[in-house]
Each structure stands twice: as structure tokens, then as C-alpha cells.
Amino acid sequence: MFFHSMKYTFLSLIRNKSSMFWCIAFPILLGTMFHFAFGEIGESERFSPIPIAVVREEKASGEDYTGFLSDGWSLDEILASLAEGEDALLRITYTTQEKALELLEQKEIYGILTIGNLSFDNPSPLCLTISQDMSAEPLYQSILSALVEQFHINYQAIANIALTHPDRLPDAMEAVRSEVKYITDVEMKNGSTDPALIYFFNLIAMSCLFAAMVGSEIAIGNQANLSTLGARRCISPVHKLVSILGDICASLLFQFGAVLLSLIYLIAVLKVDFGNQIGLVALASLCGCFAGITLGFWVGSFGQFHRQIKFGILMTVIMGGCMFSGLMIGDMRQRVAETFPLLNYINPSALISDAFYALAIYPSHERFFLNIAGLVGISFLFSLGGFLLVRRKKYASL
């Protein structure tokens, strides 16, 4: 009877136009709108080299310009190192003062670096000119200011050591050239750091939790005082637990299939980067669907409210949870973590989306499986509560 119940529950779900729309069509439509709305956010936030102009003072020519405080301190070499490679900081144009000012006025560059004599007699061999209109990429202009300031700090330190303790100059030069790191670089997974991904993660989380509507129908369909189907099942010789388990398995199969269709569409058609661990993405989706079904089963088991009232309660819970996990505002989950962190541990939507995020960002699976454990624990509590409420009852009249 378990497979009989499972079979006919599954058939009823795929014939239900409302379920097909909300579980399959709606996530695909919303994902398409997200793609057009947020698809270029990651590209627009990528850092590009800062265009600047470099001007040599007229008196800074020949040996004066290329002079060294010590080996490796040519300004040409310093600037060239900042303009090389895939992670170049600068895009340099060598030109005259007049042409540089014209480029700055036209906002084709964000600053002018003027190079003077590199000697102990010149306290400021590198000068920065920026536009008074700070609305023209103030971040880039701030980076250039910090770059020049850092150069002058190192330059003055070397100059003072050379004048007061020349015997320590080689050690000082080596210390300046050595890059001191106070943090450890950790390689990410092959996922993306595109901030728009959080919206797609929460979209799948919402799709998983839409299974709560089906879960609520399972509870209503097994209570004689709430539906005619429940009345027929209560007089049936089939054990209620077997019937409910068949319904839950069929609903889980249906919802998981719907979520997989949405994932295939997002990954294959819209090119949304969920990383290369598709098996674990599917596992998180499966656990999310089960959490949604058990949530609906638990809420549907309460009282004798009309099914529309219970659906309204579920939609409020689901959409509220999705809002706090970042479906409407991308960084909402971080805000919640700062003000009320417990909510992120009991919010199924936050657990699902954070599981996807952990797969894309973190090199280990510790955070991912912590989220999976949270989903399983919540599902167990919802299932237990629902079974206790819909266990076999006696009715005065059917």
C-alpha cells in the first residue's frame, strides 16, 4: 500500500496545474528576470587598471631621472611593475604636462603622476595631481593617493637611514622590497564571488520551500475533520503512517524533480555559476525540499483552520524567511547575523542558500554540512510534530 499511495499522490501532483506553475514555471520565470536584472553586476564590479598619465619634469632628465637611491629603486621600474600582469593596478600613458591636464579634464585619466629627481635633495620625487571633481571615480583617486603616500613613507625612511646609518641601508632596502603579509591566502573553490549569485541561491531555496504547500495538503488529506479525503482514509484499513509516508515520498520526488529542472535551466541556459560540485548542490536541494514538505506538514496539522488560512500562514513564513536570507536584499543574511544570529540557524531558507554559498566559496565542506545538519534537524522536528498531530484519532461521526 505504500507504493500505491505514493503512485497516486505523485499522479495527482503532476496533474495539478497550480502545483506545476508554482513549483516549476514560477522559479524559471523569476530566475530569468533575475538574470536580466542582476546578470551584469559581477562584471561591473570587477576591478580594472586605473588609467593615469606620467609626466617627467623637464629638469628630471637623463641620469637625474633614472637615478637610484640603491639598486632596484628606479621609478620607471616601480611604475612598470604596477602596470604589468593580469592584476595590473595602473594603465600608464607617458605624455607632457599639457596633454596630461587635457586628458584629466576630459576624464580619460584619473590622475597625473609627476616624476622629479630621485635624490636625497628632493623630498617629493613623485607628485600626484587629481581632479577637483571627486565624482569622477573617487575610489580610484583614493587608491592613487594612498599609493603615492606609501611611496613617500618608504622613500623618506630610506633617505633618513642613508644619511644617518648608511651601513644599515642594504638591510633597510631589503625590508622595504620584502612584501610582509599579515593574512593567509586560502584558495577558493571553483565557484564565483559574483554578489548577484545570492539572489539565485535564495531563488532555489524559495523553490524548495514551496513544497510546504504540498506538505500542508498531505496533513489536510489525512484528517477526517478537515477533508472528505481524510474521512475516507480514516475508515480505510491502511495504517495512517504508511499512507503519510507514501504521500511524503511522492511529494519529495515531485518537488525535487521540479527544483532540478530549475537548476538545469539556471546552469545550462542562464549560465549561473553554482560551482563544480553539482552532486552536493543536488543534496542541498533535496534536504531543502524535505524541509519544505515537513514544514507544510506541520503547519497543516494545526487546528481546524481552512486550508487557505494555512496556505497564507505558510506563504508568510516562506517569504519572510526568504527575505531575511537575502532574496530581496542581498546582504540581509549578514545583517541578521550581526543583530539576531540565531535566526540564521532556524531559518530553512538561510540554511539552504548558505549551503550553496559555502560550496562556491569555502575550500572545506565543514560549513556546508553544518547547514545540511541544520536542515535535517529542523525537518525531523517538523515531521515529529506533524505525526503527533495527525496520528490516528477517533471521531464521533464521519
mmCIF file of C-alpha atoms in Angstrom:
data_model
loop_
_atom_site.group_PDB
_atom_site.id
_atom_site.type_symbol
_atom_site.label_atom_id
_atom_site.label_comp_id
_atom_site.label_asym_id
_atom_site.label_seq_id
_atom_site.Cartn_x
_atom_site.Cartn_y
_atom_site.Cartn_z
ATOM 1 C CA MET A 1 0.000 0.000 0.000
ATOM 2 C CA PHE A 2 2.965 2.314 0.481
ATOM 3 C CA PHE A 3 3.793 2.329 -3.240
ATOM 4 C CA HIS A 4 0.110 2.517 -4.137
ATOM 5 C CA SER A 5 -0.272 5.673 -2.051
ATOM 6 C CA MET A 6 2.970 7.088 -3.411
ATOM 7 C CA LYS A 7 1.962 6.436 -7.023
ATOM 8 C CA TYR A 8 -1.418 8.142 -6.890
ATOM 9 C CA THR A 9 -0.182 11.079 -4.846
ATOM 10 C CA PHE A 10 2.517 11.677 -7.468
ATOM 11 C CA LEU A 11 -0.032 11.455 -10.301
ATOM 12 C CA SER A 12 -2.312 13.936 -8.568
ATOM 13 C CA LEU A 13 0.593 16.381 -8.181
ATOM 14 C CA ILE A 14 1.664 16.350 -11.821
ATOM 15 C CA ARG A 15 -1.979 16.839 -12.868
ATOM 16 C CA ASN A 16 -2.381 19.822 -10.549
ATOM 17 C CA LYS A 17 -1.865 22.964 -12.661
ATOM 18 C CA SER A 18 -1.331 25.153 -9.609
ATOM 19 C CA SER A 19 1.470 22.942 -8.296
ATOM 20 C CA MET A 20 3.115 22.767 -11.720
ATOM 21 C CA PHE A 21 3.121 26.553 -12.020
ATOM 22 C CA TRP A 22 4.418 27.440 -8.568
ATOM 23 C CA CYS A 23 6.969 24.632 -8.355
ATOM 24 C CA ILE A 24 8.308 24.678 -11.929
ATOM 25 C CA ALA A 25 7.202 27.648 -14.033
ATOM 26 C CA PHE A 26 7.421 30.377 -11.393
ATOM 27 C CA PRO A 27 11.066 29.745 -10.339
ATOM 28 C CA ILE A 28 12.119 29.618 -14.009
ATOM 29 C CA LEU A 29 10.332 32.885 -14.809
ATOM 30 C CA LEU A 30 11.721 34.601 -11.718
ATOM 31 C CA GLY A 31 15.211 33.277 -12.458
ATOM 32 C CA THR A 32 15.015 34.733 -15.961
ATOM 33 C CA MET A 33 14.059 38.136 -14.557
ATOM 34 C CA PHE A 34 16.913 37.920 -12.042
ATOM 35 C CA HIS A 35 19.296 37.166 -14.896
ATOM 36 C CA PHE A 36 18.330 40.291 -16.814
ATOM 37 C CA ALA A 37 18.229 42.417 -13.660
ATOM 38 C CA PHE A 38 21.438 41.256 -11.944
ATOM 39 C CA GLY A 39 23.342 39.379 -14.639
ATOM 40 C CA GLU A 40 25.921 42.152 -15.185
ATOM 41 C CA ILE A 41 26.532 43.081 -11.557
ATOM 42 C CA GLY A 42 29.607 40.890 -11.240
ATOM 43 C CA GLU A 43 31.079 42.216 -14.457
ATOM 44 C CA SER A 44 30.508 45.833 -13.478
ATOM 45 C CA GLU A 45 32.182 45.367 -10.080
ATOM 46 C CA ARG A 46 35.367 43.823 -11.416
ATOM 47 C CA PHE A 47 38.419 45.965 -10.827
ATOM 48 C CA SER A 48 40.144 47.354 -13.919
ATOM 49 C CA PRO A 49 43.549 49.078 -14.143
ATOM 50 C CA ILE A 50 43.459 52.758 -13.238
ATOM 51 C CA PRO A 51 44.286 54.954 -16.248
ATOM 52 C CA ILE A 52 46.863 57.611 -15.331
ATOM 53 C CA ALA A 53 49.315 59.898 -17.088
ATOM 54 C CA VAL A 54 53.006 60.070 -16.126
ATOM 55 C CA VAL A 55 54.855 63.314 -16.700
ATOM 56 C CA ARG A 56 58.604 63.815 -16.267
ATOM 57 C CA GLU A 57 59.766 67.171 -15.035
ATOM 58 C CA GLU A 58 61.942 68.999 -17.528
ATOM 59 C CA LYS A 59 64.838 69.077 -15.111
ATOM 60 C CA ALA A 60 64.395 65.361 -14.401
ATOM 61 C CA SER A 61 66.171 64.079 -17.488
ATOM 62 C CA GLY A 62 68.873 61.567 -18.222
ATOM 63 C CA GLU A 63 70.709 60.262 -15.195
ATOM 64 C CA ASP A 64 68.736 62.572 -12.902
ATOM 65 C CA TYR A 65 65.502 60.766 -13.700
ATOM 66 C CA THR A 66 66.759 57.214 -13.728
ATOM 67 C CA GLY A 67 68.992 57.699 -10.735
ATOM 68 C CA PHE A 68 68.904 55.265 -7.840
ATOM 69 C CA LEU A 69 68.929 55.581 -4.107
ATOM 70 C CA SER A 70 70.033 51.979 -4.270
ATOM 71 C CA ASP A 71 69.758 49.077 -6.636
ATOM 72 C CA GLY A 72 66.148 48.428 -7.673
ATOM 73 C CA TRP A 73 64.787 51.893 -6.818
ATOM 74 C CA SER A 74 64.215 53.247 -10.326
ATOM 75 C CA LEU A 75 60.832 54.944 -10.550
ATOM 76 C CA ASP A 76 60.480 53.570 -14.070
ATOM 77 C CA GLU A 77 60.781 50.042 -12.700
ATOM 78 C CA ILE A 78 58.405 50.721 -9.823
ATOM 79 C CA LEU A 79 55.681 52.079 -12.088
ATOM 80 C CA ALA A 80 56.244 49.384 -14.704
ATOM 81 C CA SER A 81 55.771 46.680 -12.055
ATOM 82 C CA LEU A 82 52.386 48.175 -11.171
ATOM 83 C CA ALA A 83 51.241 48.098 -14.796
ATOM 84 C CA GLU A 84 52.176 44.500 -15.634
ATOM 85 C CA GLY A 85 50.297 41.228 -15.459
ATOM 86 C CA GLU A 86 46.632 40.266 -15.228
ATOM 87 C CA ASP A 87 46.271 42.020 -11.864
ATOM 88 C CA ALA A 88 47.802 45.308 -13.048
ATOM 89 C CA LEU A 89 46.940 48.281 -10.856
ATOM 90 C CA LEU A 90 47.750 51.023 -13.367
ATOM 91 C CA ARG A 91 47.409 51.721 -17.070
ATOM 92 C CA ILE A 92 50.093 54.282 -17.803
ATOM 93 C CA THR A 93 50.318 56.898 -20.538
ATOM 94 C CA TYR A 94 53.628 58.829 -20.735
ATOM 95 C CA THR A 95 52.952 62.309 -22.016
ATOM 96 C CA THR A 96 53.565 66.025 -21.493
ATOM 97 C CA GLN A 97 52.098 68.180 -18.747
ATOM 98 C CA GLU A 98 49.747 69.998 -21.123
ATOM 99 C CA LYS A 99 48.428 66.828 -22.699
ATOM 100 C CA ALA A 100 48.040 65.174 -19.268
ATOM 101 C CA LEU A 101 45.946 68.082 -17.978
ATOM 102 C CA GLU A 102 43.780 67.858 -21.074
ATOM 103 C CA LEU A 103 43.229 64.124 -20.509
ATOM 104 C CA LEU A 104 42.379 64.756 -16.844
ATOM 105 C CA GLU A 105 39.862 67.425 -17.767
ATOM 106 C CA GLN A 106 38.231 65.067 -20.259
ATOM 107 C CA LYS A 107 38.131 62.364 -17.533
ATOM 108 C CA GLU A 108 40.084 59.922 -19.678
ATOM 109 C CA ILE A 109 42.528 59.517 -16.783
ATOM 110 C CA TYR A 110 42.033 59.722 -13.004
ATOM 111 C CA GLY A 111 45.332 61.284 -12.023
ATOM 112 C CA ILE A 112 48.704 62.639 -13.138
ATOM 113 C CA LEU A 113 51.967 61.391 -11.633
ATOM 114 C CA THR A 114 54.779 63.904 -11.991
ATOM 115 C CA ILE A 115 58.261 62.439 -11.574
ATOM 116 C CA GLY A 116 61.112 64.579 -10.292
ATOM 117 C CA ASN A 117 64.723 63.840 -9.430
ATOM 118 C CA LEU A 118 65.183 60.772 -7.288
ATOM 119 C CA SER A 119 67.797 62.065 -4.874
ATOM 120 C CA PHE A 120 68.213 62.952 -1.229
ATOM 121 C CA ASP A 121 67.834 66.649 -2.058
ATOM 122 C CA ASN A 122 64.297 66.184 -3.387
ATOM 123 C CA PRO A 123 61.812 65.367 -0.567
ATOM 124 C CA SER A 124 58.929 64.657 -3.013
ATOM 125 C CA PRO A 125 60.137 62.960 -6.201
ATOM 126 C CA LEU A 126 56.621 61.705 -7.010
ATOM 127 C CA CYS A 127 53.682 64.129 -7.075
ATOM 128 C CA LEU A 128 50.016 63.362 -7.762
ATOM 129 C CA THR A 129 47.539 65.679 -9.470
ATOM 130 C CA ILE A 130 43.852 64.767 -9.408
ATOM 131 C CA SER A 131 40.682 66.494 -10.494
ATOM 132 C CA GLN A 132 38.710 68.671 -8.078
ATOM 133 C CA ASP A 133 35.615 66.892 -9.354
ATOM 134 C CA MET A 134 35.746 63.925 -6.974
ATOM 135 C CA SER A 135 32.610 62.478 -8.539
ATOM 136 C CA ALA A 136 34.878 61.010 -11.226
ATOM 137 C CA GLU A 137 35.673 57.640 -9.655
ATOM 138 C CA PRO A 138 36.675 58.807 -6.139
ATOM 139 C CA LEU A 139 37.735 55.256 -5.291
ATOM 140 C CA TYR A 140 40.396 55.260 -7.997
ATOM 141 C CA GLN A 141 41.641 58.673 -6.909
ATOM 142 C CA SER A 142 41.830 57.495 -3.303
ATOM 143 C CA ILE A 143 43.871 54.470 -4.379
ATOM 144 C CA LEU A 144 46.305 56.719 -6.257
ATOM 145 C CA SER A 145 46.644 58.997 -3.211
ATOM 146 C CA ALA A 146 47.373 56.023 -0.963
ATOM 147 C CA LEU A 147 49.921 54.703 -3.469
ATOM 148 C CA VAL A 148 51.859 57.963 -3.580
ATOM 149 C CA GLU A 149 51.676 58.369 0.193
ATOM 150 C CA GLN A 150 53.066 54.875 0.741
ATOM 151 C CA PHE A 151 55.903 55.591 -1.687
ATOM 152 C CA HIS A 152 56.857 58.784 0.169
ATOM 153 C CA ILE A 153 56.827 56.980 3.535
ATOM 154 C CA ASN A 154 59.238 54.344 2.253
ATOM 155 C CA TYR A 155 61.290 56.930 0.379
ATOM 156 C CA GLN A 156 61.757 59.165 3.452
ATOM 157 C CA ALA A 157 62.615 56.158 5.616
ATOM 158 C CA ILE A 158 65.336 55.043 3.173
ATOM 159 C CA ALA A 159 66.652 58.586 2.830
ATOM 160 C CA ASN A 160 66.923 59.066 6.604
ATOM 161 C CA ILE A 161 68.686 55.725 7.063
ATOM 162 C CA ALA A 162 71.090 56.504 4.217
ATOM 163 C CA LEU A 163 72.012 59.844 5.818
ATOM 164 C CA THR A 164 72.247 58.681 9.435
ATOM 165 C CA HIS A 165 73.196 54.988 9.259
ATOM 166 C CA PRO A 166 74.496 54.206 5.752
ATOM 167 C CA ASP A 167 75.829 50.851 6.912
ATOM 168 C CA ARG A 168 72.252 49.666 7.500
ATOM 169 C CA LEU A 169 70.962 50.798 4.115
ATOM 170 C CA PRO A 170 71.127 47.332 2.425
ATOM 171 C CA ASP A 171 69.062 45.765 5.221
ATOM 172 C CA ALA A 172 66.526 48.604 5.034
ATOM 173 C CA MET A 173 66.223 48.240 1.270
ATOM 174 C CA GLU A 174 65.632 44.513 1.611
ATOM 175 C CA ALA A 175 62.970 45.108 4.261
ATOM 176 C CA VAL A 176 61.149 47.596 2.026
ATOM 177 C CA ARG A 177 61.286 45.311 -1.007
ATOM 178 C CA SER A 178 60.005 42.337 1.008
ATOM 179 C CA GLU A 179 56.223 42.039 0.999
ATOM 180 C CA VAL A 180 55.003 41.466 4.543
ATOM 181 C CA LYS A 181 51.710 39.581 4.768
ATOM 182 C CA TYR A 182 49.569 39.506 7.872
ATOM 183 C CA ILE A 183 46.893 37.298 6.374
ATOM 184 C CA THR A 184 46.956 33.843 4.836
ATOM 185 C CA ASP A 185 45.772 33.305 1.289
ATOM 186 C CA VAL A 186 43.270 30.464 1.030
ATOM 187 C CA GLU A 187 42.337 29.102 -2.372
ATOM 188 C CA MET A 188 38.625 29.245 -3.089
ATOM 189 C CA LYS A 189 36.600 26.575 -4.764
ATOM 190 C CA ASN A 190 35.858 26.917 -8.441
ATOM 191 C CA GLY A 191 32.738 28.935 -7.723
ATOM 192 C CA SER A 192 32.188 32.631 -8.314
ATOM 193 C CA THR A 193 32.171 35.593 -5.951
ATOM 194 C CA ASP A 194 29.583 37.429 -8.036
ATOM 195 C CA PRO A 195 27.301 39.155 -5.476
ATOM 196 C CA ALA A 196 24.289 38.536 -7.728
ATOM 197 C CA LEU A 197 24.569 34.796 -7.049
ATOM 198 C CA ILE A 198 22.978 35.216 -3.615
ATOM 199 C CA TYR A 199 19.684 36.048 -5.356
ATOM 200 C CA PHE A 200 19.798 32.824 -7.390
ATOM 201 C CA PHE A 201 20.747 30.819 -4.290
ATOM 202 C CA ASN A 202 17.713 32.194 -2.499
ATOM 203 C CA LEU A 203 15.543 31.584 -5.551
ATOM 204 C CA ILE A 204 16.314 27.859 -5.348
ATOM 205 C CA ALA A 205 15.762 27.997 -1.581
ATOM 206 C CA MET A 206 12.333 29.526 -2.162
ATOM 207 C CA SER A 207 11.551 26.872 -4.776
ATOM 208 C CA CYS A 208 12.474 24.143 -2.289
ATOM 209 C CA LEU A 209 10.280 25.645 0.404
ATOM 210 C CA PHE A 210 7.296 25.916 -1.939
ATOM 211 C CA ALA A 211 6.991 22.198 -1.196
ATOM 212 C CA ALA A 212 5.361 23.328 2.052
ATOM 213 C CA MET A 213 2.114 23.809 0.131
ATOM 214 C CA VAL A 214 2.164 20.150 -0.871
ATOM 215 C CA GLY A 215 3.114 19.134 2.672
ATOM 216 C CA SER A 216 0.157 21.030 4.041
ATOM 217 C CA GLU A 217 -2.179 19.156 1.674
ATOM 218 C CA ILE A 218 -0.765 15.871 2.985
ATOM 219 C CA ALA A 219 -1.749 16.805 6.530
ATOM 220 C CA ILE A 220 -5.187 18.053 5.489
ATOM 221 C CA GLY A 221 -5.784 14.952 3.360
ATOM 222 C CA ASN A 222 -5.181 12.697 6.354
ATOM 223 C CA GLN A 223 -7.558 14.350 8.831
ATOM 224 C CA ALA A 224 -11.197 13.407 8.692
ATOM 225 C CA ASN A 225 -12.392 16.679 10.197
ATOM 226 C CA LEU A 226 -10.626 18.746 7.506
ATOM 227 C CA SER A 227 -11.366 16.992 4.198
ATOM 228 C CA THR A 228 -13.516 14.294 2.622
ATOM 229 C CA LEU A 229 -10.340 12.525 1.502
ATOM 230 C CA GLY A 230 -9.233 12.441 5.124
ATOM 231 C CA ALA A 231 -12.581 10.918 6.125
ATOM 232 C CA ARG A 232 -12.212 8.132 3.555
ATOM 233 C CA ARG A 233 -8.635 7.445 4.646
ATOM 234 C CA CYS A 234 -9.624 7.254 8.325
ATOM 235 C CA ILE A 235 -12.052 4.424 7.630
ATOM 236 C CA SER A 236 -9.533 2.687 5.397
ATOM 237 C CA PRO A 237 -7.712 -0.388 6.800
ATOM 238 C CA VAL A 238 -4.381 1.095 5.646
ATOM 239 C CA HIS A 239 -2.254 2.295 8.544
ATOM 240 C CA LYS A 240 -2.118 6.079 8.600
ATOM 241 C CA LEU A 241 1.679 6.136 8.963
ATOM 242 C CA VAL A 242 2.081 4.092 5.753
ATOM 243 C CA SER A 243 -0.259 6.410 3.885
ATOM 244 C CA ILE A 244 1.506 9.548 5.115
ATOM 245 C CA LEU A 245 4.975 8.210 4.304
ATOM 246 C CA GLY A 246 3.829 7.359 0.781
ATOM 247 C CA ASP A 247 2.461 10.883 0.343
ATOM 248 C CA ILE A 248 5.660 12.465 1.649
ATOM 249 C CA CYS A 249 7.910 10.368 -0.607
ATOM 250 C CA ALA A 250 5.804 11.182 -3.679
ATOM 251 C CA SER A 251 5.801 14.876 -2.800
ATOM 252 C CA LEU A 252 9.554 14.844 -2.231
ATOM 253 C CA LEU A 253 10.116 13.171 -5.593
ATOM 254 C CA PHE A 254 7.903 15.711 -7.352
ATOM 255 C CA GLN A 255 9.398 18.780 -5.689
ATOM 256 C CA PHE A 256 12.982 17.605 -6.057
ATOM 257 C CA GLY A 257 12.385 16.980 -9.751
ATOM 258 C CA ALA A 258 10.954 20.490 -10.098
ATOM 259 C CA VAL A 259 13.980 22.026 -8.361
ATOM 260 C CA LEU A 260 16.351 20.017 -10.566
ATOM 261 C CA LEU A 261 14.597 21.400 -13.652
ATOM 262 C CA SER A 262 15.080 24.919 -12.308
ATOM 263 C CA LEU A 263 18.760 24.226 -11.589
ATOM 264 C CA ILE A 264 19.321 22.812 -15.066
ATOM 265 C CA TYR A 265 17.731 25.890 -16.587
ATOM 266 C CA LEU A 266 19.763 28.289 -14.456
ATOM 267 C CA ILE A 267 23.065 26.494 -15.032
ATOM 268 C CA ALA A 268 22.732 25.378 -18.659
ATOM 269 C CA VAL A 269 20.681 28.227 -20.139
ATOM 270 C CA LEU A 270 21.328 31.277 -17.974
ATOM 271 C CA LYS A 271 24.924 30.219 -17.141
ATOM 272 C CA VAL A 272 24.525 30.847 -13.411
ATOM 273 C CA ASP A 273 27.654 29.584 -11.647
ATOM 274 C CA PHE A 274 26.724 27.128 -8.891
ATOM 275 C CA GLY A 275 30.283 25.764 -8.843
ATOM 276 C CA ASN A 276 31.503 22.365 -9.981
ATOM 277 C CA GLN A 277 30.114 20.275 -7.105
ATOM 278 C CA ILE A 278 26.743 19.575 -8.662
ATOM 279 C CA GLY A 279 26.194 16.460 -6.567
ATOM 280 C CA LEU A 280 26.391 18.441 -3.332
ATOM 281 C CA VAL A 281 24.200 21.174 -4.836
ATOM 282 C CA ALA A 282 21.594 18.482 -5.518
ATOM 283 C CA LEU A 283 21.982 17.167 -1.962
ATOM 284 C CA ALA A 284 21.331 20.624 -0.505
ATOM 285 C CA SER A 285 18.284 20.963 -2.772
ATOM 286 C CA LEU A 286 16.953 17.566 -1.677
ATOM 287 C CA CYS A 287 17.321 18.452 2.008
ATOM 288 C CA GLY A 288 15.690 21.819 1.316
ATOM 289 C CA CYS A 289 12.707 20.158 -0.361
ATOM 290 C CA PHE A 290 12.306 17.783 2.560
ATOM 291 C CA ALA A 291 12.434 20.710 4.996
ATOM 292 C CA GLY A 292 9.739 22.465 2.965
ATOM 293 C CA ILE A 293 7.449 19.425 2.905
ATOM 294 C CA THR A 294 7.778 18.778 6.626
ATOM 295 C CA LEU A 295 7.223 22.474 7.391
ATOM 296 C CA GLY A 296 3.955 22.377 5.451
ATOM 297 C CA PHE A 297 3.002 19.054 7.015
ATOM 298 C CA TRP A 298 3.496 20.512 10.497
ATOM 299 C CA VAL A 299 1.569 23.735 9.824
ATOM 300 C CA GLY A 300 -1.199 21.841 8.019
ATOM 301 C CA SER A 301 -1.680 19.627 11.057
ATOM 302 C CA PHE A 302 -2.606 22.512 13.346
ATOM 303 C CA GLY A 303 -6.228 23.089 14.304
ATOM 304 C CA GLN A 304 -9.255 23.115 12.063
ATOM 305 C CA PHE A 305 -8.435 26.236 10.073
ATOM 306 C CA HIS A 306 -9.448 26.417 6.439
ATOM 307 C CA ARG A 307 -6.729 25.338 4.008
ATOM 308 C CA GLN A 308 -6.497 28.885 2.568
ATOM 309 C CA ILE A 309 -5.637 30.262 6.003
ATOM 310 C CA LYS A 310 -2.939 27.643 6.406
ATOM 311 C CA PHE A 311 -1.588 28.436 2.934
ATOM 312 C CA GLY A 312 -1.493 32.109 3.889
ATOM 313 C CA ILE A 313 0.465 31.305 7.045
ATOM 314 C CA LEU A 314 2.912 29.191 5.043
ATOM 315 C CA MET A 315 3.439 31.867 2.389
ATOM 316 C CA THR A 316 4.104 34.424 5.122
ATOM 317 C CA VAL A 317 6.647 32.142 6.761
ATOM 318 C CA ILE A 318 8.337 31.206 3.469
ATOM 319 C CA MET A 319 8.565 34.702 2.022
ATOM 320 C CA GLY A 320 9.583 36.156 5.374
ATOM 321 C CA GLY A 321 12.344 33.571 5.668
ATOM 322 C CA CYS A 322 13.485 34.249 2.098
ATOM 323 C CA MET A 323 13.546 37.977 2.788
ATOM 324 C CA PHE A 324 15.770 37.504 5.845
ATOM 325 C CA SER A 325 18.081 35.204 3.889
ATOM 326 C CA GLY A 326 18.672 37.704 1.070
ATOM 327 C CA LEU A 327 16.078 37.137 -1.675
ATOM 328 C CA MET A 328 15.077 40.824 -1.708
ATOM 329 C CA ILE A 329 18.228 42.412 -0.228
ATOM 330 C CA GLY A 330 21.453 40.555 -0.977
ATOM 331 C CA ASP A 331 23.278 41.265 2.295
ATOM 332 C CA MET A 332 20.270 40.737 4.562
ATOM 333 C CA ARG A 333 21.641 37.461 5.937
ATOM 334 C CA GLN A 334 24.799 39.264 7.067
ATOM 335 C CA ARG A 335 22.710 41.957 8.742
ATOM 336 C CA VAL A 336 20.694 39.297 10.546
ATOM 337 C CA ALA A 337 23.946 37.599 11.630
ATOM 338 C CA GLU A 338 25.014 40.848 13.294
ATOM 339 C CA THR A 339 21.731 41.581 15.076
ATOM 340 C CA PHE A 340 19.988 38.231 15.649
ATOM 341 C CA PRO A 341 22.293 35.362 14.582
ATOM 342 C CA LEU A 342 20.008 32.626 15.935
ATOM 343 C CA LEU A 343 17.522 33.349 13.139
ATOM 344 C CA ASN A 344 20.009 32.173 10.507
ATOM 345 C CA TYR A 345 20.236 28.790 12.236
ATOM 346 C CA ILE A 346 16.474 28.181 12.352
ATOM 347 C CA ASN A 347 15.540 29.774 9.018
ATOM 348 C CA PRO A 348 15.404 26.990 6.368
ATOM 349 C CA SER A 349 15.869 29.468 3.532
ATOM 350 C CA ALA A 350 19.044 30.846 5.104
ATOM 351 C CA LEU A 351 20.397 27.336 5.652
ATOM 352 C CA ILE A 352 19.759 26.330 2.023
ATOM 353 C CA SER A 353 21.246 29.472 0.465
ATOM 354 C CA ASP A 354 24.223 29.398 2.829
ATOM 355 C CA ALA A 355 24.887 25.774 1.848
ATOM 356 C CA PHE A 356 25.149 26.859 -1.810
ATOM 357 C CA TYR A 357 27.337 29.791 -0.789
ATOM 358 C CA ALA A 358 29.651 27.531 1.211
ATOM 359 C CA LEU A 359 30.097 25.226 -1.785
ATOM 360 C CA ALA A 360 31.055 28.144 -4.017
ATOM 361 C CA ILE A 361 33.434 29.900 -1.620
ATOM 362 C CA TYR A 362 34.919 27.691 1.086
ATOM 363 C CA PRO A 363 37.629 25.089 0.379
ATOM 364 C CA SER A 364 36.336 22.692 3.045
ATOM 365 C CA HIS A 365 32.860 21.244 3.463
ATOM 366 C CA GLU A 366 32.517 21.957 7.175
ATOM 367 C CA ARG A 367 30.158 24.896 6.773
ATOM 368 C CA PHE A 368 28.169 23.094 4.060
ATOM 369 C CA PHE A 369 27.489 20.029 6.191
ATOM 370 C CA LEU A 370 26.685 22.238 9.185
ATOM 371 C CA ASN A 371 23.877 23.749 7.109
ATOM 372 C CA ILE A 372 22.755 20.302 5.952
ATOM 373 C CA ALA A 373 22.675 19.113 9.566
ATOM 374 C CA GLY A 374 20.543 22.124 10.446
ATOM 375 C CA LEU A 375 18.074 21.317 7.666
ATOM 376 C CA VAL A 376 17.855 17.672 8.691
ATOM 377 C CA GLY A 377 17.321 18.614 12.340
ATOM 378 C CA ILE A 378 14.570 21.089 11.502
ATOM 379 C CA SER A 379 12.906 18.554 9.205
ATOM 380 C CA PHE A 380 12.956 15.941 11.953
ATOM 381 C CA LEU A 381 11.269 18.309 14.406
ATOM 382 C CA PHE A 382 8.626 19.319 11.842
ATOM 383 C CA SER A 383 7.959 15.657 10.975
ATOM 384 C CA LEU A 384 7.665 14.637 14.612
ATOM 385 C CA GLY A 385 5.293 17.489 15.376
ATOM 386 C CA GLY A 386 3.157 16.714 12.329
ATOM 387 C CA PHE A 387 2.927 12.982 13.049
ATOM 388 C CA LEU A 388 1.887 13.642 16.637
ATOM 389 C CA LEU A 389 -0.901 15.929 15.462
ATOM 390 C CA VAL A 390 -2.326 13.689 12.718
ATOM 391 C CA ARG A 391 -1.937 10.320 14.448
ATOM 392 C CA ARG A 392 -4.977 8.074 14.431
ATOM 393 C CA LYS A 393 -7.913 9.769 16.111
ATOM 394 C CA LYS A 394 -11.448 8.766 16.970
ATOM 395 C CA TYR A 395 -14.310 10.838 15.633
ATOM 396 C CA ALA A 396 -17.861 10.893 16.974
ATOM 397 C CA SER A 397 -19.207 10.982 13.443
ATOM 398 C CA LEU A 398 -17.804 10.829 9.925
#
